[in-house]
PDB file of C-alpha atoms in Angstrom:
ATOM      1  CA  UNK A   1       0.000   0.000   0.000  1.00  0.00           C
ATOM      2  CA  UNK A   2       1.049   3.487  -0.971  1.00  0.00           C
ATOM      3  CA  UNK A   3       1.879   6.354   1.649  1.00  0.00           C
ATOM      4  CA  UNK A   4       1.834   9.964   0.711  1.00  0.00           C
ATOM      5  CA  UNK A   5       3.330  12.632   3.565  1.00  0.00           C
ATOM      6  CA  UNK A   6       2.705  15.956   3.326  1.00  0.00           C
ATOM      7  CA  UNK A   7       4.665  18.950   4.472  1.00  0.00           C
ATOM      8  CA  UNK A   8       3.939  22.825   3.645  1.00  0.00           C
ATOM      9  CA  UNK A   9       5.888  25.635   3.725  1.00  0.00           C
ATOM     10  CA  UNK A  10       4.493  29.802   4.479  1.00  0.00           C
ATOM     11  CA  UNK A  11       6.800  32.394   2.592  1.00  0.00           C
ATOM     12  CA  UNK A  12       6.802  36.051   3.371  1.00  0.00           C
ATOM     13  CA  UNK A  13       8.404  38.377   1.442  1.00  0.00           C
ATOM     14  CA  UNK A  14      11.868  38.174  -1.488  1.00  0.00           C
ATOM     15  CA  UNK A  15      14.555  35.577  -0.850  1.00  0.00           C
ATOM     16  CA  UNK A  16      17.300  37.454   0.653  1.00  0.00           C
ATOM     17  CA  UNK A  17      14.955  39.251   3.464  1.00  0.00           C
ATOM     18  CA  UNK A  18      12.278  37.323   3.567  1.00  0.00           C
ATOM     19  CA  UNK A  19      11.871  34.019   5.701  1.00  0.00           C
ATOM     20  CA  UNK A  20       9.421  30.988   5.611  1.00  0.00           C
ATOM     21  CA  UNK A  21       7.919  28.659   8.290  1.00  0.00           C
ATOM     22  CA  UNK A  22       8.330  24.677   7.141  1.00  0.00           C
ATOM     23  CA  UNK A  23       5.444  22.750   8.697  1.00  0.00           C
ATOM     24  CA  UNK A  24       5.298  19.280   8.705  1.00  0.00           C
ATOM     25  CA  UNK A  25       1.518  18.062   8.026  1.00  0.00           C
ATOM     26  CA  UNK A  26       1.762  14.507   8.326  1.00  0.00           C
ATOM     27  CA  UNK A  27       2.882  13.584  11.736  1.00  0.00           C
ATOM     28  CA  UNK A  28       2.229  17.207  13.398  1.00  0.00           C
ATOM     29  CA  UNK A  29       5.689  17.048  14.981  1.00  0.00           C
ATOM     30  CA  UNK A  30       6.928  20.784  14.463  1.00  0.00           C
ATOM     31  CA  UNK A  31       7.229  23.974  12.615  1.00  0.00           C
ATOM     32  CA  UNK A  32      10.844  24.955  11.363  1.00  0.00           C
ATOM     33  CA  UNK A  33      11.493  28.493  10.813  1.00  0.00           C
ATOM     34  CA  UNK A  34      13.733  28.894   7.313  1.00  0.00           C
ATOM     35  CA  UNK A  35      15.628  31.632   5.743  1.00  0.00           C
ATOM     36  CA  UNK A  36      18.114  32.151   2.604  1.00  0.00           C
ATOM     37  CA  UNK A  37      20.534  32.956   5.541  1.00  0.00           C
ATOM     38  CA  UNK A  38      20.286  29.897   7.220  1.00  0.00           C
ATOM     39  CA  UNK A  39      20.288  28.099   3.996  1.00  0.00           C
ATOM     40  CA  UNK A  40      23.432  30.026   2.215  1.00  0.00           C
ATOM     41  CA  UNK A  41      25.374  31.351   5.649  1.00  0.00           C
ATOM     42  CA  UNK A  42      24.824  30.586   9.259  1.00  0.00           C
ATOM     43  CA  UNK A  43      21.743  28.357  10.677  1.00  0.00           C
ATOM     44  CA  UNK A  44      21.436  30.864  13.249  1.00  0.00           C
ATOM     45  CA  UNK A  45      18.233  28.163  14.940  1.00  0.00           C
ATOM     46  CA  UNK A  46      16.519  27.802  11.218  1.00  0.00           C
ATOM     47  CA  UNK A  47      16.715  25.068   9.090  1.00  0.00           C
ATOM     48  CA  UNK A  48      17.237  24.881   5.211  1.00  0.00           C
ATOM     49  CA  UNK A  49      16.178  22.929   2.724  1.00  0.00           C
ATOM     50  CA  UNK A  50      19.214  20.801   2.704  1.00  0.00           C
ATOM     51  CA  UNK A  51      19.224  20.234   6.340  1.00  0.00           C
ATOM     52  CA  UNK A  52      15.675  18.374   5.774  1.00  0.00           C
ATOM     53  CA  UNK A  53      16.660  16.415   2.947  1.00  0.00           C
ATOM     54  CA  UNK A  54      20.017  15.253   4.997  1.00  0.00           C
ATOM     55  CA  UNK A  55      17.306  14.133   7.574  1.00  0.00           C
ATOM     56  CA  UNK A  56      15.289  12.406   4.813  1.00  0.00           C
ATOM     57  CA  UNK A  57      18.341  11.142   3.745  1.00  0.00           C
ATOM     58  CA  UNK A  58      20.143   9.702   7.047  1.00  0.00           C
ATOM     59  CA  UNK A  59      16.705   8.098   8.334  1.00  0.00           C
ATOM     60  CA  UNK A  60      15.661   6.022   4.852  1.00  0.00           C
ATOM     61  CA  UNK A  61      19.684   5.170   4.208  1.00  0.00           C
ATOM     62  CA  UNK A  62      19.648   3.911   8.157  1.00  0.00           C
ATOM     63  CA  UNK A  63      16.222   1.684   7.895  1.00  0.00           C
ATOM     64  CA  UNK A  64      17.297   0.433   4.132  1.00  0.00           C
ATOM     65  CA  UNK A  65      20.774  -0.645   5.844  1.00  0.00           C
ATOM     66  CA  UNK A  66      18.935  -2.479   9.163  1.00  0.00           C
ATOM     67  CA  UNK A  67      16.751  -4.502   6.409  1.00  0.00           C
ATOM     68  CA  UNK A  68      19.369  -5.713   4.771  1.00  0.00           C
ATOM     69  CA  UNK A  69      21.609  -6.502   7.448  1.00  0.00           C
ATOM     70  CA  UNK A  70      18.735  -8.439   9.128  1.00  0.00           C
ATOM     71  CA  UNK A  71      17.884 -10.039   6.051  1.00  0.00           C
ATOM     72  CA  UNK A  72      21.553 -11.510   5.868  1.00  0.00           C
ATOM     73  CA  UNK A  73      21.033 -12.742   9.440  1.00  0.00           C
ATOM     74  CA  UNK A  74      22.878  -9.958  10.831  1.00  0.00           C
ATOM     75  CA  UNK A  75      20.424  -7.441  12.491  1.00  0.00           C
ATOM     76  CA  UNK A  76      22.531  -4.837  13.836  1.00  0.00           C
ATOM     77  CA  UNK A  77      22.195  -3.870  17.733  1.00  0.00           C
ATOM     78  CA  UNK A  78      22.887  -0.003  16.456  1.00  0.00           C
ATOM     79  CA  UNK A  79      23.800   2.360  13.541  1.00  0.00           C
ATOM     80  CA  UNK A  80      24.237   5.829  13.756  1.00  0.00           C
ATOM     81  CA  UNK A  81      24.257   7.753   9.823  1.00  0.00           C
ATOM     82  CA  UNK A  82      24.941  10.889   9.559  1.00  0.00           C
ATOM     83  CA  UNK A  83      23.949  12.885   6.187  1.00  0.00           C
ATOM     84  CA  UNK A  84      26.059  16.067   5.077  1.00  0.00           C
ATOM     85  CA  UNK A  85      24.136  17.980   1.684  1.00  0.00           C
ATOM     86  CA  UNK A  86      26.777  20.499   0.489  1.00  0.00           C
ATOM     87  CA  UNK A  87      24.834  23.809  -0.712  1.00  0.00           C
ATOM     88  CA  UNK A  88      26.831  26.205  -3.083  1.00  0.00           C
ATOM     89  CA  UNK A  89      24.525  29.338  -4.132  1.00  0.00           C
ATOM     90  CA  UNK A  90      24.034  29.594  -7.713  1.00  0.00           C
ATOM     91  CA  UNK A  91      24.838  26.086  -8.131  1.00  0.00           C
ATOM     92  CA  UNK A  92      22.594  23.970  -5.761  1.00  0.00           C
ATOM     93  CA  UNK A  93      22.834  20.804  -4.294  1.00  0.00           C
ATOM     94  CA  UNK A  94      26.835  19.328  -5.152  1.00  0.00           C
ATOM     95  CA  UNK A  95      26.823  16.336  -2.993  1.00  0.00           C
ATOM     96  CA  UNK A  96      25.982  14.380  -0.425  1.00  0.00           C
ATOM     97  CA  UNK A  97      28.336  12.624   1.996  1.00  0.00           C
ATOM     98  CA  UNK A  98      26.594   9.590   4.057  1.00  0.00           C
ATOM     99  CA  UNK A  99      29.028   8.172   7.426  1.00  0.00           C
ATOM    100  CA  UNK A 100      27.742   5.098   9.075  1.00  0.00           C
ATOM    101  CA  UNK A 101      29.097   3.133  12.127  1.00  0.00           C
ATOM    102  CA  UNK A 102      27.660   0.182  13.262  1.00  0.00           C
ATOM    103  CA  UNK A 103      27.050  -2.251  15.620  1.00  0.00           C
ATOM    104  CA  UNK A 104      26.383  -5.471  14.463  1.00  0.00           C
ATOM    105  CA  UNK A 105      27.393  -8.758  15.463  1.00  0.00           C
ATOM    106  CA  UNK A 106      28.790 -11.339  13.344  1.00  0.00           C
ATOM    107  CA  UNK A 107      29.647  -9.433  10.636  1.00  0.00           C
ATOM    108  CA  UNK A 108      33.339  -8.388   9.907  1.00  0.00           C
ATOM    109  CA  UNK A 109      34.186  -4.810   8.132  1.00  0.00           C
ATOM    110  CA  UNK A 110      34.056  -6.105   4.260  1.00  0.00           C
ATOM    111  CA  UNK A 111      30.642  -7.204   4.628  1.00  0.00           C
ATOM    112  CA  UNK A 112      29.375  -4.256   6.544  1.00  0.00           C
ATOM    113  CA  UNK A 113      31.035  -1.562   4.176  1.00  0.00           C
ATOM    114  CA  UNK A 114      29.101  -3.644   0.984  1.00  0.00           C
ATOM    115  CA  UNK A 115      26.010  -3.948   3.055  1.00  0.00           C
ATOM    116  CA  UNK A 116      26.409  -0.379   3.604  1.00  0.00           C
ATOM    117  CA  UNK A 117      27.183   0.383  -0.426  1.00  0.00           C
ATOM    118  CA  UNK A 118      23.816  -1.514  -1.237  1.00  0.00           C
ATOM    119  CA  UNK A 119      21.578   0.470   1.036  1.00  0.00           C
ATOM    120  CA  UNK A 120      23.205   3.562  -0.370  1.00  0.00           C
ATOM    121  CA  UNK A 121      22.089   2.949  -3.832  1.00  0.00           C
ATOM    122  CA  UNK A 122      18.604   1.379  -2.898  1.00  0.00           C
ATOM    123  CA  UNK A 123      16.935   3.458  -0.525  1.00  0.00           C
ATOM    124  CA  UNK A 124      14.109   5.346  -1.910  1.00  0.00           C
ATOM    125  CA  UNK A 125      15.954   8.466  -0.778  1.00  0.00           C
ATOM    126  CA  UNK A 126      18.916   8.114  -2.697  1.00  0.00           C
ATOM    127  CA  UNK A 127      16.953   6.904  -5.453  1.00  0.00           C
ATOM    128  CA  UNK A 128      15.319   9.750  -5.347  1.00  0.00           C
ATOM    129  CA  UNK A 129      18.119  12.351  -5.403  1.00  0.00           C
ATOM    130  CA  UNK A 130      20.150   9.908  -7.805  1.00  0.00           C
ATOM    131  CA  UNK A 131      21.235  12.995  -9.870  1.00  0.00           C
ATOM    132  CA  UNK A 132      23.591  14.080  -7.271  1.00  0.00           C
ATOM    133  CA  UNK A 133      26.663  12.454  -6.269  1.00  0.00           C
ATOM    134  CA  UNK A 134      26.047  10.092  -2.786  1.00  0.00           C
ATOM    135  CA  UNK A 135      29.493   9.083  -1.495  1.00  0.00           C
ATOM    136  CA  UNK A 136      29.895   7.000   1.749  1.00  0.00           C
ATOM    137  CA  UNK A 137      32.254   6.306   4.455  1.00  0.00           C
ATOM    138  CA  UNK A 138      31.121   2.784   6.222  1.00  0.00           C
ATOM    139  CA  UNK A 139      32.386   1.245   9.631  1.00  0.00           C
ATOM    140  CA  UNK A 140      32.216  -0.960  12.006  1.00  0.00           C
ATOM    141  CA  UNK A 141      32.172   0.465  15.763  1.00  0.00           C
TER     142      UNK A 141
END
């Protein structure tokens, strides 16, 4: 079955002075103040566009890795992904940079770093953003 999640965001005013309010519909959890300054410059307690999609990003890359670790017979005990989008104005999105560690037992670091390489490529997220250049840096903790 399909899932659609919604998310909206309120603009006031041009880019460079004006600022939005990113609301996230589907699970009610928060409104994020956003700015071109917080996007371009300094976060300054706003989020960006590229912030949210390194959240998107870290969360499906972490539950694609999990599924197939488990489905090896190797569900890991923890993994912590971090997600860095690199923003350069008047270019866009350049990259993103994925770092895992993980716990998992019975697994040595060869098959955790192509376990790691396959969830890259196959979660919707990257999938999604598959124009732009995913690297990864994989380990065991």
């Amino acid at each position: 079955m399909a899932t659609t999640r919604n998310a909206h965001t309120e603009w006031e005013g041009e880019l460079l002075k004006g600022m939005g309010e990113v609301t996230l519909d589907s699970s009610g959890v928060g409104h994020f103040p956003v700015t071109w300054a917080s996007r371009a410059e300094d976060p300054n307690g706003k989020t960006s566009p590229e912030e949210l999609i390194a959240a998107a990003h870290s969360s499906c890359f972490s539950m694609a890795l999990a599924n197939g670790l488990t489905q090896a017979g190797n569900p890991p005990t923890r993994l912590t992904t971090k997600a860095a989008v690199t923003f350069q104005p008047g270019t866009g999105i350049t990259g993103i940079h994925l770092t895992v560690e993980g716990e998992v037992p019975g697994i040595d670091e060869s098959a955790f770093k192509s376990a790691a390489e396959d969830a890259k490529v196959n979660c919707p997220v990257s999938q999604a953003l598959a124009g732009t250049t995913i690297s990864l840096t994989a380990a065991l903790s």
